PDB file of C-alpha atoms in Angstrom:
ATOM      1  CA  UNK A   1       0.000   0.000   0.000  1.00  0.00           C
ATOM      2  CA  UNK A   2       1.387   3.443  -0.828  1.00  0.00           C
ATOM      3  CA  UNK A   3       1.497   6.090   1.878  1.00  0.00           C
ATOM      4  CA  UNK A   4      -1.332   7.978   0.113  1.00  0.00           C
ATOM      5  CA  UNK A   5      -3.523   4.838   0.158  1.00  0.00           C
ATOM      6  CA  UNK A   6      -2.590   4.207   3.785  1.00  0.00           C
ATOM      7  CA  UNK A   7      -3.515   7.806   4.614  1.00  0.00           C
ATOM      8  CA  UNK A   8      -6.934   7.248   3.004  1.00  0.00           C
ATOM      9  CA  UNK A   9      -7.481   4.097   5.085  1.00  0.00           C
ATOM     10  CA  UNK A  10      -6.592   5.977   8.286  1.00  0.00           C
ATOM     11  CA  UNK A  11      -9.019   8.801   7.426  1.00  0.00           C
ATOM     12  CA  UNK A  12     -11.799   6.268   6.714  1.00  0.00           C
ATOM     13  CA  UNK A  13     -11.199   4.534  10.061  1.00  0.00           C
ATOM     14  CA  UNK A  14     -11.335   7.882  11.874  1.00  0.00           C
ATOM     15  CA  UNK A  15     -14.636   8.741  10.180  1.00  0.00           C
ATOM     16  CA  UNK A  16     -16.139   5.466  11.378  1.00  0.00           C
ATOM     17  CA  UNK A  17     -15.059   6.235  14.944  1.00  0.00           C
ATOM     18  CA  UNK A  18     -16.533   9.729  14.730  1.00  0.00           C
ATOM     19  CA  UNK A  19     -19.830   8.363  13.424  1.00  0.00           C
ATOM     20  CA  UNK A  20     -19.973   6.046  16.378  1.00  0.00           C
ATOM     21  CA  UNK A  21     -20.948   8.870  18.667  1.00  0.00           C
ATOM     22  CA  UNK A  22     -20.284   8.853  22.374  1.00  0.00           C
ATOM     23  CA  UNK A  23     -22.438  10.833  24.761  1.00  0.00           C
ATOM     24  CA  UNK A  24     -21.750  11.569  28.372  1.00  0.00           C
ATOM     25  CA  UNK A  25     -24.115  12.824  31.026  1.00  0.00           C
ATOM     26  CA  UNK A  26     -23.655  13.256  34.745  1.00  0.00           C
ATOM     27  CA  UNK A  27     -26.272  13.863  37.385  1.00  0.00           C
ATOM     28  CA  UNK A  28     -25.404  15.191  40.804  1.00  0.00           C
ATOM     29  CA  UNK A  29     -27.298  13.794  43.749  1.00  0.00           C
ATOM     30  CA  UNK A  30     -26.034  16.580  45.954  1.00  0.00           C
ATOM     31  CA  UNK A  31     -28.447  17.507  48.693  1.00  0.00           C
ATOM     32  CA  UNK A  32     -28.801  20.943  50.185  1.00  0.00           C
ATOM     33  CA  UNK A  33     -27.470  21.360  53.694  1.00  0.00           C
ATOM     34  CA  UNK A  34     -30.882  22.297  55.053  1.00  0.00           C
ATOM     35  CA  UNK A  35     -32.600  19.035  54.088  1.00  0.00           C
ATOM     36  CA  UNK A  36     -35.024  17.597  56.593  1.00  0.00           C
ATOM     37  CA  UNK A  37     -34.171  14.495  58.604  1.00  0.00           C
ATOM     38  CA  UNK A  38     -37.273  12.617  57.509  1.00  0.00           C
ATOM     39  CA  UNK A  39     -36.962  10.135  54.699  1.00  0.00           C
ATOM     40  CA  UNK A  40     -38.075  11.519  51.359  1.00  0.00           C
ATOM     41  CA  UNK A  41     -37.915   9.984  47.906  1.00  0.00           C
ATOM     42  CA  UNK A  42     -36.582  11.931  44.952  1.00  0.00           C
ATOM     43  CA  UNK A  43     -35.247  11.447  41.469  1.00  0.00           C
ATOM     44  CA  UNK A  44     -32.818  13.264  39.183  1.00  0.00           C
ATOM     45  CA  UNK A  45     -32.692  13.108  35.396  1.00  0.00           C
ATOM     46  CA  UNK A  46     -30.373  14.444  32.725  1.00  0.00           C
ATOM     47  CA  UNK A  47     -29.835  13.966  29.026  1.00  0.00           C
ATOM     48  CA  UNK A  48     -27.284  14.659  26.333  1.00  0.00           C
ATOM     49  CA  UNK A  49     -27.141  14.158  22.594  1.00  0.00           C
ATOM     50  CA  UNK A  50     -24.651  13.430  19.875  1.00  0.00           C
ATOM     51  CA  UNK A  51     -25.173  12.985  16.130  1.00  0.00           C
ATOM     52  CA  UNK A  52     -28.961  12.908  16.556  1.00  0.00           C
ATOM     53  CA  UNK A  53     -29.077  10.221  19.267  1.00  0.00           C
ATOM     54  CA  UNK A  54     -30.154  11.164  22.795  1.00  0.00           C
ATOM     55  CA  UNK A  55     -29.148   9.424  26.025  1.00  0.00           C
ATOM     56  CA  UNK A  56     -31.352  10.194  29.026  1.00  0.00           C
ATOM     57  CA  UNK A  57     -30.247   8.866  32.407  1.00  0.00           C
ATOM     58  CA  UNK A  58     -31.851   9.098  35.803  1.00  0.00           C
ATOM     59  CA  UNK A  59     -31.677   7.825  39.325  1.00  0.00           C
ATOM     60  CA  UNK A  60     -34.098   7.279  42.167  1.00  0.00           C
ATOM     61  CA  UNK A  61     -32.944   7.807  45.723  1.00  0.00           C
ATOM     62  CA  UNK A  62     -34.133   8.409  49.280  1.00  0.00           C
ATOM     63  CA  UNK A  63     -32.729  10.903  51.711  1.00  0.00           C
ATOM     64  CA  UNK A  64     -32.216   8.331  54.432  1.00  0.00           C
ATOM     65  CA  UNK A  65     -31.470   9.047  58.063  1.00  0.00           C
ATOM     66  CA  UNK A  66     -27.949   9.349  59.484  1.00  0.00           C
ATOM     67  CA  UNK A  67     -26.843  11.769  56.730  1.00  0.00           C
ATOM     68  CA  UNK A  68     -26.889   9.154  53.999  1.00  0.00           C
ATOM     69  CA  UNK A  69     -28.434   8.828  50.577  1.00  0.00           C
ATOM     70  CA  UNK A  70     -29.988   5.484  49.652  1.00  0.00           C
ATOM     71  CA  UNK A  71     -29.678   5.119  45.862  1.00  0.00           C
ATOM     72  CA  UNK A  72     -32.234   2.557  44.717  1.00  0.00           C
ATOM     73  CA  UNK A  73     -32.274   2.559  40.895  1.00  0.00           C
ATOM     74  CA  UNK A  74     -30.508   3.906  37.839  1.00  0.00           C
ATOM     75  CA  UNK A  75     -32.300   4.052  34.502  1.00  0.00           C
ATOM     76  CA  UNK A  76     -31.653   5.140  30.943  1.00  0.00           C
ATOM     77  CA  UNK A  77     -33.408   5.650  27.624  1.00  0.00           C
ATOM     78  CA  UNK A  78     -31.881   5.982  24.168  1.00  0.00           C
ATOM     79  CA  UNK A  79     -33.997   8.143  21.877  1.00  0.00           C
ATOM     80  CA  UNK A  80     -33.747   8.957  18.168  1.00  0.00           C
ATOM     81  CA  UNK A  81     -31.587   5.900  17.582  1.00  0.00           C
ATOM     82  CA  UNK A  82     -33.508   2.706  16.942  1.00  0.00           C
ATOM     83  CA  UNK A  83     -30.372   0.636  16.442  1.00  0.00           C
ATOM     84  CA  UNK A  84     -30.194  -2.795  18.040  1.00  0.00           C
ATOM     85  CA  UNK A  85     -26.549  -2.695  19.131  1.00  0.00           C
ATOM     86  CA  UNK A  86     -26.148   0.382  21.346  1.00  0.00           C
ATOM     87  CA  UNK A  87     -23.812   0.175  24.334  1.00  0.00           C
ATOM     88  CA  UNK A  88     -24.480   1.887  27.681  1.00  0.00           C
ATOM     89  CA  UNK A  89     -22.376   2.420  30.803  1.00  0.00           C
ATOM     90  CA  UNK A  90     -23.771   3.670  34.141  1.00  0.00           C
ATOM     91  CA  UNK A  91     -21.886   4.341  37.377  1.00  0.00           C
ATOM     92  CA  UNK A  92     -22.634   5.850  40.778  1.00  0.00           C
ATOM     93  CA  UNK A  93     -19.555   7.698  41.956  1.00  0.00           C
ATOM     94  CA  UNK A  94     -18.426   9.802  44.877  1.00  0.00           C
ATOM     95  CA  UNK A  95     -17.149  13.342  44.369  1.00  0.00           C
ATOM     96  CA  UNK A  96     -13.570  11.994  44.525  1.00  0.00           C
ATOM     97  CA  UNK A  97     -14.476   9.874  41.424  1.00  0.00           C
ATOM     98  CA  UNK A  98     -14.375   6.580  43.332  1.00  0.00           C
ATOM     99  CA  UNK A  99     -16.871   4.203  41.719  1.00  0.00           C
ATOM    100  CA  UNK A 100     -19.370   2.698  44.163  1.00  0.00           C
ATOM    101  CA  UNK A 101     -21.552   0.865  41.652  1.00  0.00           C
ATOM    102  CA  UNK A 102     -21.280   0.331  37.909  1.00  0.00           C
ATOM    103  CA  UNK A 103     -23.113  -1.444  35.139  1.00  0.00           C
ATOM    104  CA  UNK A 104     -22.041  -2.055  31.543  1.00  0.00           C
ATOM    105  CA  UNK A 105     -24.448  -3.355  28.935  1.00  0.00           C
ATOM    106  CA  UNK A 106     -23.727  -5.904  26.286  1.00  0.00           C
ATOM    107  CA  UNK A 107     -23.720  -4.780  22.648  1.00  0.00           C
ATOM    108  CA  UNK A 108     -27.484  -5.355  22.547  1.00  0.00           C
ATOM    109  CA  UNK A 109     -29.320  -2.276  23.838  1.00  0.00           C
ATOM    110  CA  UNK A 110     -32.178  -1.341  21.534  1.00  0.00           C
ATOM    111  CA  UNK A 111     -33.031   2.329  21.207  1.00  0.00           C
ATOM    112  CA  UNK A 112     -36.445   3.579  22.290  1.00  0.00           C
ATOM    113  CA  UNK A 113     -36.928   1.501  25.436  1.00  0.00           C
ATOM    114  CA  UNK A 114     -36.264   2.509  29.034  1.00  0.00           C
ATOM    115  CA  UNK A 115     -34.245   0.121  31.198  1.00  0.00           C
ATOM    116  CA  UNK A 116     -33.821   0.257  34.953  1.00  0.00           C
ATOM    117  CA  UNK A 117     -31.020  -1.352  36.920  1.00  0.00           C
ATOM    118  CA  UNK A 118     -31.060  -1.919  40.698  1.00  0.00           C
ATOM    119  CA  UNK A 119     -28.349  -0.022  42.570  1.00  0.00           C
ATOM    120  CA  UNK A 120     -29.107  -0.367  46.318  1.00  0.00           C
ATOM    121  CA  UNK A 121     -26.194   1.681  47.673  1.00  0.00           C
ATOM    122  CA  UNK A 122     -26.152   3.696  50.907  1.00  0.00           C
ATOM    123  CA  UNK A 123     -23.768   6.626  50.516  1.00  0.00           C
ATOM    124  CA  UNK A 124     -22.806   9.398  52.950  1.00  0.00           C
ATOM    125  CA  UNK A 125     -24.192  12.769  51.843  1.00  0.00           C
ATOM    126  CA  UNK A 126     -20.756  14.287  52.388  1.00  0.00           C
ATOM    127  CA  UNK A 127     -19.484  12.117  49.492  1.00  0.00           C
ATOM    128  CA  UNK A 128     -21.717  14.097  47.081  1.00  0.00           C
ATOM    129  CA  UNK A 129     -22.567  11.078  44.906  1.00  0.00           C
ATOM    130  CA  UNK A 130     -23.520  11.423  41.266  1.00  0.00           C
ATOM    131  CA  UNK A 131     -24.665   9.204  38.413  1.00  0.00           C
ATOM    132  CA  UNK A 132     -22.438   9.053  35.339  1.00  0.00           C
ATOM    133  CA  UNK A 133     -23.543   7.529  32.090  1.00  0.00           C
ATOM    134  CA  UNK A 134     -22.419   7.266  28.526  1.00  0.00           C
ATOM    135  CA  UNK A 135     -23.526   5.466  25.394  1.00  0.00           C
ATOM    136  CA  UNK A 136     -22.012   4.375  22.135  1.00  0.00           C
ATOM    137  CA  UNK A 137     -24.778   4.662  19.584  1.00  0.00           C
ATOM    138  CA  UNK A 138     -25.232   2.015  16.936  1.00  0.00           C
ATOM    139  CA  UNK A 139     -24.377   3.037  13.378  1.00  0.00           C
ATOM    140  CA  UNK A 140     -24.803   1.189  10.117  1.00  0.00           C
ATOM    141  CA  UNK A 141     -21.957  -1.041   9.070  1.00  0.00           C
ATOM    142  CA  UNK A 142     -19.532  -3.072  11.163  1.00  0.00           C
ATOM    143  CA  UNK A 143     -18.293  -1.917  14.556  1.00  0.00           C
ATOM    144  CA  UNK A 144     -15.011  -0.022  14.267  1.00  0.00           C
TER     145      UNK A 144
END
């Protein structure tokens, strides 16, 4: 292969990687200092988009006693991408980026449906936990 042909192959491979869009969203579960001591349920949601696909992630949690947050579920939805081979990663992390819980899908997430994963983690409020998620959207052709 000549260097010009090799250059063309490298450019084509880069285009495939760019088309395979990656989206990242993070949701803070931070609680205001003046929160009541009674248990209350809440949820947080966020979304981001790339190349027309949208990843929406969310979490359900309770403001438990003893200055902790009880994270019960993490969920996600892929919109505007009906592909059958999307990949999703979810993680509950502390503010120091230490991962407390994580989930990685297989290469089989179909766009358009909402999925919920059980978390069941009790985290100190002082850790300021947050939900991180990202997706690799399915594109036509073989995976790069």
